[in-house]
Short mmCIF file of C-alpha atoms in Angstrom, two decimals:
data_model
loop_
_atom_site.label_atom_id
_atom_site.label_comp_id
_atom_site.label_asym_id
_atom_site.label_seq_id
_atom_site.Cartn_x
_atom_site.Cartn_y
_atom_site.Cartn_z
CA MET A 1 1.59 -48.49 -17.13
CA THR A 2 5.16 -48.27 -15.82
CA HIS A 3 6.43 -45.40 -13.77
CA PHE A 4 8.52 -44.15 -16.67
CA GLN A 5 5.64 -44.21 -19.13
CA GLY A 6 3.46 -42.42 -16.63
CA THR A 7 5.97 -39.64 -16.09
CA LEU A 8 6.45 -39.31 -19.84
CA LEU A 9 2.71 -39.09 -20.39
CA ILE A 10 2.21 -36.46 -17.67
CA THR A 11 5.13 -34.34 -18.87
CA ALA A 12 4.14 -34.59 -22.53
CA GLY A 13 0.48 -33.98 -21.70
CA VAL A 14 1.07 -30.89 -19.56
CA LEU A 15 3.62 -29.40 -21.97
CA THR A 16 1.39 -30.03 -25.01
CA LEU A 17 -1.52 -28.39 -23.22
CA LEU A 18 0.54 -25.36 -22.18
CA VAL A 19 2.17 -24.90 -25.60
CA THR A 20 -1.19 -25.24 -27.39
CA LEU A 21 -2.89 -22.79 -25.06
CA SER A 22 0.01 -20.33 -25.28
CA LEU A 23 -0.04 -20.43 -29.09
CA LEU A 24 -3.82 -20.05 -29.06
CA GLY A 25 -3.64 -17.18 -26.58
CA GLY A 26 -0.95 -15.40 -28.58
CA TRP A 27 -2.85 -15.88 -31.86
CA LEU A 28 -6.14 -14.61 -30.40
CA LYS A 29 -4.35 -11.58 -28.95
CA LEU A 30 -2.73 -10.85 -32.34
CA THR A 31 -5.95 -11.17 -34.33
CA ALA A 32 -7.75 -9.02 -31.76
CA ASP A 33 -5.64 -6.19 -33.21
CA GLY A 34 -5.69 -3.99 -30.15
CA ARG A 35 -9.36 -4.51 -29.37
CA PRO A 36 -9.88 -5.39 -25.71
CA VAL A 37 -10.36 -9.13 -25.23
CA ALA A 38 -10.84 -9.71 -21.51
CA LEU A 39 -11.17 -13.48 -21.72
CA VAL A 40 -7.98 -13.87 -23.77
CA ASP A 41 -6.06 -11.53 -21.47
CA HIS A 42 -7.30 -13.48 -18.48
CA LEU A 43 -6.25 -16.77 -20.07
CA ASN A 44 -2.82 -15.41 -20.99
CA GLN A 45 -2.32 -14.15 -17.46
CA ARG A 46 -3.24 -17.55 -16.04
CA LEU A 47 -0.92 -19.21 -18.53
CA GLN A 48 2.04 -17.21 -17.24
CA GLY A 49 1.33 -18.54 -13.76
CA TRP A 50 0.93 -22.08 -15.05
CA TRP A 51 4.23 -21.98 -16.92
CA ALA A 52 6.03 -20.74 -13.82
CA MET A 53 4.30 -23.39 -11.71
CA THR A 54 5.04 -26.20 -14.17
CA LEU A 55 8.71 -25.29 -14.52
CA THR A 56 9.31 -24.96 -10.75
CA ILE A 57 7.42 -28.13 -9.88
CA GLY A 58 9.18 -29.95 -12.73
CA LEU A 59 12.61 -28.86 -11.48
CA ALA A 60 11.75 -29.82 -7.90
CA LEU A 61 10.53 -33.24 -9.00
CA LEU A 62 13.82 -33.81 -10.82
CA ALA A 63 15.64 -32.95 -7.58
CA GLY A 64 13.65 -35.67 -5.77
CA ARG A 65 11.88 -35.75 -2.42
CA ILE A 66 14.17 -33.22 -0.76
CA GLY A 67 13.72 -30.90 -3.74
CA VAL A 68 9.94 -31.07 -3.36
CA ILE A 69 10.15 -30.36 0.39
CA VAL A 70 12.48 -27.39 -0.15
CA LEU A 71 10.26 -26.02 -2.92
CA PHE A 72 7.14 -26.02 -0.75
CA ALA A 73 9.06 -24.64 2.24
CA PHE A 74 9.96 -21.74 -0.05
CA VAL A 75 6.33 -21.42 -1.17
CA SER A 76 5.26 -21.28 2.50
CA PHE A 77 7.90 -18.70 3.28
CA THR A 78 6.79 -16.41 0.46
CA ALA A 79 3.12 -16.84 1.32
CA LEU A 80 3.70 -16.21 5.04
CA ARG A 81 5.64 -13.10 4.13
CA GLU A 82 2.84 -11.79 1.93
CA PHE A 83 0.25 -12.57 4.58
CA LEU A 84 2.05 -10.99 7.54
CA THR A 85 2.96 -7.92 5.49
CA VAL A 86 -0.70 -6.84 5.61
CA ALA A 87 -1.43 -8.31 9.06
CA PRO A 88 -2.20 -5.89 11.92
CA THR A 89 0.83 -6.82 14.04
CA ARG A 90 2.66 -4.48 16.39
CA ARG A 91 6.20 -4.11 17.69
CA SER A 92 5.39 -6.46 20.55
CA ASP A 93 4.79 -9.29 18.07
CA HIS A 94 8.27 -9.07 16.60
CA GLN A 95 9.73 -12.06 18.44
CA ALA A 96 6.67 -14.18 17.78
CA MET A 97 7.04 -13.39 14.06
CA VAL A 98 10.77 -14.18 14.11
CA MET A 99 9.87 -17.57 15.62
CA ALA A 100 7.17 -18.11 12.99
CA PHE A 101 9.54 -17.49 10.07
CA PHE A 102 12.76 -19.00 11.33
CA VAL A 103 11.74 -21.76 13.75
CA VAL A 104 8.14 -22.89 13.19
CA LEU A 105 8.30 -22.92 9.38
CA PRO A 106 11.64 -24.78 9.00
CA PHE A 107 10.72 -27.23 11.77
CA GLN A 108 7.39 -28.11 10.15
CA TYR A 109 9.19 -28.99 6.90
CA PHE A 110 11.90 -30.81 8.86
CA LEU A 111 9.09 -32.96 10.30
CA VAL A 112 7.95 -33.72 6.74
CA GLY A 113 11.54 -34.67 5.93
CA ILE A 114 11.94 -37.12 8.82
CA GLU A 115 8.38 -38.42 8.31
CA TRP A 116 7.31 -37.81 11.92
CA LEU A 117 3.65 -37.71 11.00
CA GLY A 118 2.32 -37.51 14.56
CA LEU A 119 4.12 -34.30 15.46
CA PHE A 120 3.66 -32.92 11.94
CA GLU A 121 -0.12 -32.90 12.47
CA VAL A 122 -0.07 -31.18 15.88
CA PHE A 123 3.04 -29.01 15.93
CA ILE A 124 1.42 -25.83 14.55
CA PRO A 125 -2.21 -26.38 15.64
CA VAL A 126 -1.14 -27.10 19.23
CA TYR A 127 2.41 -26.04 20.04
CA ALA A 128 2.84 -22.92 17.89
CA PHE A 129 -0.72 -22.03 18.87
CA LEU A 130 0.17 -22.15 22.57
CA PHE A 131 3.65 -20.67 22.58
CA LEU A 132 3.64 -17.78 20.10
CA PRO A 133 0.99 -15.73 21.98
CA ILE A 134 3.13 -16.09 25.11
CA LEU A 135 5.99 -14.30 23.34
CA SER A 136 3.64 -11.42 22.51
CA ALA A 137 1.94 -11.35 25.90
CA VAL A 138 5.12 -10.94 27.93
CA LYS A 139 5.61 -7.60 26.15
CA SER A 140 2.58 -6.38 28.08
CA ASP A 141 1.04 -4.61 25.09
CA THR A 142 -2.69 -5.32 25.07
CA LEU A 143 -3.78 -3.11 22.19
CA ARG A 144 -5.71 -5.33 19.70
CA PHE A 145 -4.04 -8.35 21.33
CA MET A 146 -6.81 -10.78 20.36
CA GLU A 147 -6.74 -9.69 16.74
CA ARG A 148 -2.94 -9.84 16.56
CA THR A 149 -2.52 -13.31 18.04
CA GLY A 150 -5.45 -14.69 16.08
CA THR A 151 -4.03 -13.36 12.82
CA LEU A 152 -0.56 -14.76 13.41
CA HIS A 153 -1.93 -18.20 14.12
CA TRP A 154 -4.23 -18.08 11.11
CA ALA A 155 -1.27 -17.04 8.95
CA LEU A 156 0.78 -20.03 10.08
CA MET A 157 -2.12 -22.44 9.64
CA VAL A 158 -2.94 -21.46 6.09
CA THR A 159 0.53 -20.70 4.71
CA VAL A 160 2.66 -23.26 6.54
CA PHE A 161 0.48 -26.02 8.03
CA CYS A 162 -1.83 -26.40 5.02
CA ILE A 163 0.85 -26.10 2.36
CA SER A 164 3.18 -28.54 4.12
CA HIS A 165 0.57 -31.24 3.47
CA ILE A 166 1.53 -31.17 -0.22
CA PRO A 167 5.10 -32.54 0.16
CA ALA A 168 3.82 -34.75 3.02
CA LEU A 169 1.85 -36.67 0.36
CA LEU A 170 5.18 -38.24 -0.62
CA ASN A 171 5.37 -39.86 2.84
CA LEU A 172 2.18 -41.88 2.42
CA ARG A 173 2.75 -45.61 1.87
CA ILE A 174 0.28 -46.80 -0.74
CA PRO A 175 0.53 -50.49 -1.74
CA GLY A 176 1.23 -50.87 -5.46
CA PHE A 177 1.94 -47.12 -5.81
CA GLU A 178 5.52 -47.03 -4.47
CA GLY A 179 7.77 -44.30 -5.83
CA ARG A 180 4.89 -42.50 -7.53
CA GLY A 181 3.95 -40.10 -4.75
CA VAL A 182 4.64 -37.12 -6.96
CA TYR A 183 1.67 -38.11 -9.16
CA LEU A 184 -0.53 -37.33 -6.16
CA ILE A 185 0.84 -33.78 -6.16
CA VAL A 186 0.38 -33.41 -9.90
CA PHE A 187 -3.22 -34.65 -9.61
CA LEU A 188 -3.93 -32.14 -6.80
CA VAL A 189 -2.51 -29.19 -8.71
CA LEU A 190 -4.20 -30.11 -12.01
CA VAL A 191 -7.62 -30.68 -10.40
CA VAL A 192 -7.57 -27.51 -8.31
CA GLN A 193 -6.30 -25.32 -11.14
CA GLY A 194 -8.83 -26.95 -13.45
CA GLY A 195 -11.59 -26.20 -10.94
CA ASP A 196 -10.54 -22.54 -10.74
CA LEU A 197 -10.54 -22.19 -14.50
CA ALA A 198 -13.86 -24.02 -14.84
CA GLN A 199 -15.43 -21.67 -12.29
CA HIS A 200 -14.19 -18.69 -14.27
CA LEU A 201 -15.42 -19.99 -17.63
CA TRP A 202 -18.83 -21.13 -16.30
CA SER A 203 -19.27 -17.74 -14.60
CA ARG A 204 -18.60 -15.97 -17.89
CA TRP A 205 -20.85 -18.24 -19.87
CA LEU A 206 -23.89 -18.61 -17.58
CA GLY A 207 -23.13 -16.51 -14.52
CA HIS A 208 -25.89 -14.17 -13.32
CA HIS A 209 -25.97 -14.45 -9.53
CA PRO A 210 -22.84 -13.27 -7.72
CA LEU A 211 -21.97 -15.61 -4.87
CA ALA A 212 -20.53 -12.97 -2.54
CA PRO A 213 -20.63 -9.62 -4.36
CA GLN A 214 -18.81 -7.78 -1.57
CA ILE A 215 -15.82 -10.09 -1.94
CA SER A 216 -15.62 -10.89 -5.61
CA PRO A 217 -18.28 -9.70 -8.08
CA ASN A 218 -16.98 -12.06 -10.78
CA LYS A 219 -17.57 -15.27 -8.84
CA THR A 220 -21.08 -16.55 -9.44
CA VAL A 221 -23.31 -19.29 -8.09
CA GLU A 222 -23.58 -20.70 -11.62
CA GLY A 223 -19.77 -20.72 -11.93
CA HIS A 224 -19.37 -22.70 -8.72
CA VAL A 225 -22.08 -25.20 -9.60
CA GLY A 226 -20.54 -25.59 -13.05
CA ALA A 227 -17.09 -26.16 -11.60
CA LEU A 228 -18.43 -28.76 -9.19
CA ILE A 229 -20.02 -30.60 -12.14
CA THR A 230 -16.85 -30.37 -14.23
CA ALA A 231 -14.47 -31.42 -11.44
CA PRO A 232 -15.46 -35.10 -11.14
CA LEU A 233 -15.13 -35.46 -14.92
CA LEU A 234 -11.61 -34.02 -14.78
CA GLY A 235 -10.84 -36.34 -11.86
CA MET A 236 -12.00 -39.40 -13.79
CA LEU A 237 -9.98 -38.29 -16.82
CA LEU A 238 -6.82 -38.12 -14.67
CA SER A 239 -7.55 -41.15 -12.48
CA TRP A 240 -4.94 -43.26 -14.34
CA MET A 241 -2.16 -41.31 -12.62
CA THR A 242 -3.54 -42.02 -9.14
CA PRO A 243 -4.07 -45.08 -6.93
CA PHE A 244 -7.81 -44.27 -6.89
CA PRO A 245 -10.47 -46.17 -8.85
CA ILE A 246 -12.40 -44.04 -11.34
CA ALA A 247 -15.31 -43.37 -8.96
CA GLY A 248 -12.88 -42.58 -6.12
CA ALA A 249 -11.01 -40.10 -8.32
CA ALA A 250 -14.32 -38.38 -9.11
CA VAL A 251 -15.23 -38.04 -5.43
CA ILE A 252 -11.77 -36.76 -4.49
CA ALA A 253 -11.76 -34.26 -7.34
CA LEU A 254 -15.15 -33.01 -6.17
CA ALA A 255 -13.87 -32.54 -2.60
CA LEU A 256 -10.70 -30.80 -3.79
CA THR A 257 -12.59 -28.42 -6.05
CA LEU A 258 -15.11 -27.63 -3.32
CA MET A 259 -12.30 -26.79 -0.85
CA GLY A 260 -10.33 -24.93 -3.51
CA LEU A 261 -13.19 -22.70 -4.65
CA PHE A 262 -14.21 -21.72 -1.14
CA GLY A 263 -10.60 -21.42 0.04
CA ALA A 264 -10.04 -18.85 -2.69
CA LEU A 265 -13.18 -17.06 -1.50
CA VAL A 266 -11.97 -16.97 2.12
CA LEU A 267 -8.57 -15.59 1.15
CA SER A 268 -10.24 -12.99 -1.08
CA ALA A 269 -12.32 -11.90 1.91
CA MET A 270 -9.05 -11.47 3.85
CA LYS A 271 -7.69 -9.27 1.07
CA ARG A 272 -10.83 -7.12 0.99
CA ASP A 273 -10.61 -6.65 4.74
CA ARG A 274 -7.02 -5.44 4.48
CA GLY A 275 -7.82 -3.28 1.45
CA VAL A 276 -5.33 -4.92 -0.89
CA HIS A 277 -6.06 -5.97 -4.44
CA ASP A 278 -3.36 -8.62 -4.70
CA TRP A 279 -1.22 -10.38 -2.13
CA GLY A 280 2.33 -9.13 -2.14
CA ALA A 281 1.30 -6.05 -4.11
CA ALA A 282 4.16 -4.16 -2.49
CA ALA A 283 6.74 -6.47 -4.03
CA ASP A 284 7.65 -6.68 -7.67
CA GLY A 285 6.14 -9.82 -9.20
CA GLY A 286 4.67 -10.96 -5.88
CA GLY A 287 1.35 -12.65 -5.36
CA MET A 288 2.25 -16.23 -4.40
CA LEU A 289 -0.87 -16.45 -2.23
CA ASP A 290 -3.06 -15.39 -5.14
CA ARG A 291 -1.83 -18.40 -7.10
CA ILE A 292 -2.02 -20.98 -4.34
CA ALA A 293 -5.06 -19.83 -2.34
CA SER A 294 -7.19 -22.71 -3.59
CA VAL A 295 -4.49 -25.34 -3.13
CA CYS A 296 -3.98 -24.26 0.52
CA PHE A 297 -7.49 -25.26 1.49
CA ALA A 298 -7.58 -28.41 -0.60
CA ALA A 299 -4.23 -29.90 0.51
CA PRO A 300 -5.00 -31.06 4.10
CA VAL A 301 -8.36 -32.53 3.11
CA TYR A 302 -6.74 -34.37 0.20
CA PHE A 303 -3.98 -35.66 2.50
CA HIS A 304 -6.51 -37.04 4.98
CA LEU A 305 -8.70 -38.66 2.32
CA VAL A 306 -5.75 -40.40 0.68
CA ARG A 307 -4.26 -41.41 4.01
CA HIS A 308 -7.40 -42.95 5.43
CA TRP A 309 -8.69 -44.74 2.35
CA TRP A 310 -5.64 -45.67 0.35
CA SER A 311 -2.49 -45.66 2.44
CA VAL A 312 -1.22 -48.13 5.00
CA THR A 313 0.68 -45.38 6.85
CA PRO A 314 0.03 -46.03 10.55
CA GLY A 315 -1.82 -43.45 12.62
CA PRO A 316 -0.08 -41.00 14.93
CA MET B 1 49.50 -3.95 -5.13
CA ASP B 2 50.05 -6.54 -2.38
CA SER B 3 47.22 -8.65 -1.02
CA LYS B 4 46.62 -6.37 1.96
CA GLY B 5 46.31 -3.38 -0.32
CA LEU B 6 43.92 -5.29 -2.55
CA ILE B 7 41.73 -6.15 0.43
CA ARG B 8 41.77 -2.58 1.65
CA ARG B 9 40.91 -1.37 -1.84
CA TYR B 10 38.07 -3.78 -2.62
CA ALA B 11 36.63 -4.83 0.77
CA PRO B 12 34.36 -1.78 1.10
CA GLU B 13 33.12 -2.22 -2.48
CA ALA B 14 32.35 -5.89 -1.92
CA ALA B 15 30.72 -5.21 1.45
CA SER B 16 28.61 -2.41 -0.01
CA TRP B 17 27.53 -4.68 -2.87
CA ALA B 18 26.59 -7.38 -0.35
CA LEU B 19 24.70 -4.85 1.80
CA THR B 20 22.72 -3.73 -1.24
CA ARG B 21 21.80 -7.27 -2.32
CA VAL B 22 20.90 -8.43 1.19
CA THR B 23 18.75 -5.34 1.82
CA ARG B 24 16.84 -5.83 -1.42
CA LEU B 25 16.37 -9.53 -0.70
CA ILE B 26 15.09 -9.06 2.86
CA THR B 27 12.86 -6.05 2.22
CA GLY B 28 11.62 -7.13 -1.22
CA ALA B 29 11.30 -3.40 -1.91
CA GLN B 30 11.37 -2.00 -5.42
CA ALA B 31 12.22 1.71 -5.51
CA ARG B 32 9.44 3.82 -7.00
CA TRP B 33 10.46 7.24 -8.30
CA LEU B 34 7.09 8.99 -8.24
CA GLY B 35 8.03 12.67 -8.07
CA CYS B 36 11.46 12.80 -9.69
CA ALA B 37 13.88 10.65 -11.67
CA PRO B 38 17.03 8.91 -10.35
CA VAL B 39 19.38 11.39 -12.00
CA PRO B 40 22.79 12.51 -10.65
CA VAL B 41 21.64 15.89 -9.33
CA GLN B 42 22.82 17.11 -5.94
CA ARG B 43 20.03 16.42 -3.47
CA ILE B 44 19.05 15.99 0.13
CA TYR B 45 16.96 12.82 0.42
CA PHE B 46 14.87 13.11 3.57
CA GLY B 47 12.86 10.16 4.84
CA ASN B 48 10.62 8.93 7.62
CA HIS B 49 12.68 7.06 10.21
CA ASN B 50 11.46 3.86 11.86
CA SER B 51 14.42 1.51 11.80
CA HIS B 52 18.16 1.27 11.20
CA ALA B 53 17.23 -0.58 8.06
CA ASP B 54 16.09 2.82 6.69
CA PHE B 55 19.70 3.77 5.99
CA ALA B 56 20.34 0.55 4.14
CA LEU B 57 17.13 0.70 2.12
CA ILE B 58 17.55 4.26 0.79
CA TRP B 59 21.18 3.44 0.10
CA ALA B 60 20.31 0.22 -1.74
CA SER B 61 17.53 1.92 -3.72
CA LEU B 62 19.82 4.47 -5.34
CA PRO B 63 21.42 3.47 -8.65
CA PRO B 64 25.20 2.84 -8.18
CA ARG B 65 26.39 6.13 -9.63
CA LEU B 66 24.03 8.09 -7.38
CA ARG B 67 25.01 5.92 -4.43
CA ARG B 68 28.66 6.82 -4.91
CA MET B 69 27.84 10.52 -4.50
CA THR B 70 25.40 10.17 -1.58
CA ARG B 71 26.24 10.19 2.14
CA PRO B 72 23.84 9.32 4.98
CA VAL B 73 23.68 11.56 8.04
CA ALA B 74 23.88 9.45 11.21
CA GLY B 75 23.84 9.97 14.97
CA ALA B 76 27.25 9.62 16.65
CA ASP B 77 25.86 8.17 19.91
CA TYR B 78 24.71 5.02 18.09
CA TRP B 79 27.08 4.68 15.17
CA GLU B 80 30.36 5.39 17.00
CA ALA B 81 29.50 2.89 19.76
CA SER B 82 31.17 -0.25 18.34
CA PRO B 83 33.89 -1.13 15.81
CA LEU B 84 31.41 -2.85 13.47
CA ARG B 85 29.06 0.14 13.45
CA ARG B 86 32.02 2.49 12.90
CA TYR B 87 33.16 0.39 9.95
CA VAL B 88 29.68 0.33 8.42
CA ILE B 89 29.00 4.04 8.80
CA HIS B 90 32.46 5.33 7.83
CA GLN B 91 33.85 2.81 5.34
CA LEU B 92 30.70 1.41 3.73
CA LEU B 93 28.21 4.24 3.82
CA ARG B 94 30.68 7.17 3.99
CA GLY B 95 28.33 8.64 6.59
CA VAL B 96 28.35 12.18 7.95
CA VAL B 97 28.37 11.37 11.67
CA ILE B 98 26.86 14.12 13.78
CA ALA B 99 26.34 14.63 17.51
CA ARG B 100 22.65 14.55 18.33
CA SER B 101 22.95 16.34 21.65
CA ARG B 102 25.50 19.14 21.61
CA ASP B 103 27.68 19.57 24.65
CA GLY B 104 30.31 22.23 23.94
CA GLN B 105 33.03 20.13 22.23
CA ALA B 106 31.03 18.54 19.40
CA PRO B 107 31.20 20.21 15.98
CA ASP B 108 28.11 21.98 14.65
CA PRO B 109 26.01 19.34 12.81
CA VAL B 110 24.62 21.84 10.30
CA ALA B 111 28.15 22.96 9.45
CA GLN B 112 29.21 19.30 8.98
CA MET B 113 26.31 18.60 6.64
CA ALA B 114 26.82 21.84 4.70
CA GLU B 115 30.48 20.92 4.27
CA ALA B 116 29.50 17.58 2.74
CA LEU B 117 27.13 19.36 0.34
CA GLU B 118 29.82 21.86 -0.60
CA GLY B 119 32.04 18.87 -1.41
CA GLY B 120 29.51 18.01 -4.14
CA ASP B 121 27.87 15.04 -2.40
CA SER B 122 24.17 14.41 -1.79
CA LEU B 123 22.84 13.60 1.68
CA ILE B 124 20.39 11.13 3.22
CA LEU B 125 18.72 12.75 6.20
CA PHE B 126 16.05 11.79 8.73
CA PRO B 127 14.52 15.12 9.76
CA GLU B 128 12.62 13.63 12.70
CA GLY B 129 16.02 13.31 14.34
CA THR B 130 15.42 9.85 15.79
CA ARG B 131 13.58 6.62 15.06
CA ASN B 132 9.82 6.86 15.40
CA THR B 133 8.52 4.15 17.74
CA THR B 134 5.11 5.72 18.30
CA ASP B 135 1.86 4.95 16.51
CA GLU B 136 1.96 8.38 14.82
CA LEU B 137 3.05 8.55 11.18
CA LEU B 138 5.76 11.13 11.92
CA LEU B 139 7.45 12.72 14.90
CA PRO B 140 7.73 16.52 14.93
CA ILE B 141 10.29 17.66 12.33
CA LYS B 142 13.48 18.99 13.92
CA THR B 143 14.76 22.41 12.87
CA GLY B 144 18.10 21.08 11.51
CA ILE B 145 16.77 20.60 8.00
CA PHE B 146 15.64 24.26 7.89
CA HIS B 147 19.06 25.56 8.91
CA LEU B 148 20.75 23.28 6.39
CA ALA B 149 18.39 24.42 3.61
CA SER B 150 19.07 28.07 4.56
CA ARG B 151 22.80 27.51 4.16
CA CYS B 152 22.50 25.57 0.89
CA PRO B 153 19.28 26.86 -0.72
CA GLN B 154 20.31 25.65 -4.22
CA VAL B 155 20.11 21.94 -3.24
CA GLU B 156 16.75 20.27 -3.91
CA LEU B 157 15.11 18.24 -1.15
CA VAL B 158 13.52 14.91 -2.11
CA PRO B 159 10.96 13.32 0.25
CA VAL B 160 11.30 9.55 0.72
CA TRP B 161 8.55 7.44 2.26
CA MET B 162 9.32 3.96 3.50
CA GLU B 163 6.66 1.55 4.67
CA ASN B 164 6.98 -1.48 6.98
CA LEU B 165 10.65 -1.07 7.93
CA GLY B 166 9.68 -0.34 11.54
CA ARG B 167 7.96 -3.72 11.53
CA LEU B 168 10.83 -5.45 9.73
CA LEU B 169 13.42 -4.38 12.31
CA PRO B 170 11.98 -2.39 15.22
CA LYS B 171 14.22 -0.38 17.52
CA GLY B 172 16.08 -2.71 19.87
CA GLU B 173 15.63 -5.91 17.81
CA ILE B 174 18.43 -7.80 16.09
CA VAL B 175 16.74 -10.35 13.83
CA PRO B 176 14.68 -8.84 10.99
CA VAL B 177 11.31 -10.31 10.01
CA PRO B 178 11.21 -10.53 6.21
CA LEU B 179 8.05 -8.50 5.62
CA ILE B 180 7.63 -6.85 2.24
CA CYS B 181 8.63 -3.17 2.43
CA SER B 182 8.18 -0.31 0.03
CA ILE B 183 10.08 2.86 -0.75
CA ALA B 184 8.91 5.82 -2.80
CA PHE B 185 10.72 9.01 -3.83
CA GLY B 186 8.41 12.02 -4.00
CA LYS B 187 8.30 15.48 -5.57
CA PRO B 188 11.38 17.64 -4.77
CA LEU B 189 11.06 20.96 -2.98
CA ARG B 190 13.32 23.90 -2.14
CA LEU B 191 13.39 26.57 0.53
CA ALA B 192 11.56 29.61 -0.83
CA GLU B 193 13.18 33.01 -0.45
CA GLY B 194 12.30 34.49 2.94
CA GLU B 195 10.25 31.44 3.93
CA ALA B 196 9.60 31.23 7.68
CA LYS B 197 10.97 28.26 9.61
CA ASP B 198 7.62 26.85 10.69
CA ASP B 199 6.15 27.12 7.19
CA PHE B 200 9.12 25.26 5.77
CA LEU B 201 8.99 22.51 8.41
CA ASN B 202 5.26 22.10 7.69
CA ARG B 203 6.04 21.74 3.99
CA ILE B 204 8.66 19.09 4.79
CA ARG B 205 6.08 17.17 6.78
CA ASP B 206 3.40 17.55 4.11
CA ALA B 207 5.83 16.41 1.41
CA LEU B 208 6.52 13.19 3.32
CA LEU B 209 2.83 12.53 3.86
CA ALA B 210 2.04 13.33 0.20
CA THR B 211 4.66 10.81 -0.90
CA ARG B 212 3.08 8.22 1.37
CA GLU B 213 -0.32 9.01 -0.16
CA ALA B 214 1.02 8.76 -3.71
CA ALA B 215 2.63 5.40 -2.97
CA GLN B 216 -0.54 3.76 -1.63
CA PRO B 217 -1.66 0.93 -3.90
CA ALA B 218 -4.77 1.93 -5.85
#
């Protein structure tokens, strides 16, 4: 399959799926005639997110590599903003937060741009980790200092470091797969979103045992097991767009879904702790982190798997 | 009109438009009118004060026609200190600039504010008198708002609660952190006939806290 045919197939496939589901969702809602239909409402809500995601990713892909990097830098920015809005920071953390937004974040994506993989992998885990607490400490305000510094670093790791691994996929050199790096991103997003949806549907169909009732009563053990069974099948179905053999695609899809499901659980636990129902609830139409929670956790693992088994990109 | 005249005529409008857009973009705040509607009634909007961005946010949250008839009350010691600040407070915000500590010469702040109300304008006022940098929700309410309400008892007072602005731009910082802020307008109140000063100041405080409560996400 040529590159062009592949792109055409992905675009046509995704659009057909979205249009079909939207028509179905609209028709079900109409025939429901005002009766409450939780599943349909849930599907329609997800569809809105998927349309937004598809259109933005599509536009960024048209704009090329730089477009993809800028898009995910923006995603990181919005997510970091939502996260720090509910974080227990104090006045003394102001300069550390300014650095996080306006130096650490842009520099991390700059490193993706210039393909400096070595620094890309250690900049936030080592250098931001070491220097940002210094900025807070010199203010000599010790109240909840451990909690504040820990939270700021966690925020950067999950919203900037993890997400920046998505555009970094384009930097991997994979023999015989040149110029098709964006397919890796499409595969990641489709598999993780598919895993989320599968978990939801399996939970509704067979779910009896909540996985972590204090965090999310709707997530069940059965739903997670079901999603982990479904994921490899979805991976195999989509393996044609990747450099992976069919079995490899199944294993990767399993790993991505596992990380995605539990990443969503971890971020939900964060929300419960801060007493918010949705991320960015204060802003109109916010909630970037709600949409990408699963992808955050899956992205670095995906990047490492692809890099070590399929790419010839040299080590740091 | 020559080009200089054009600039003089439209520069404040353009700058005020830019200020509004930038404020909304940085704070991400959507105004929530919980206790009253954004209608062109003469009012005193009184808010909790954590940051200079408070001025800009209340200003940017008012619909344009209300904004045109609303003037913020600002402290002279800060706002008269540099040409840029003077431009912003006088030309952009049409502020009522008052002396916070009175030493003989300065005009009476209550008289200045009452004059602005008599001119038909609404006011934006921070009754704590200064920015709150403590961990408390509010500083003690200063008596100014009581004296103003006694002179203009017909004007309704609208509580405004803003969240996160003290974190967005704390006192003494220059670069804002783009955290998501919120702003809510609460239920209006008026000075009751013969109401004692302390009772009224307590009601002002309670109205602010009630607005905060009402704005909490469910």
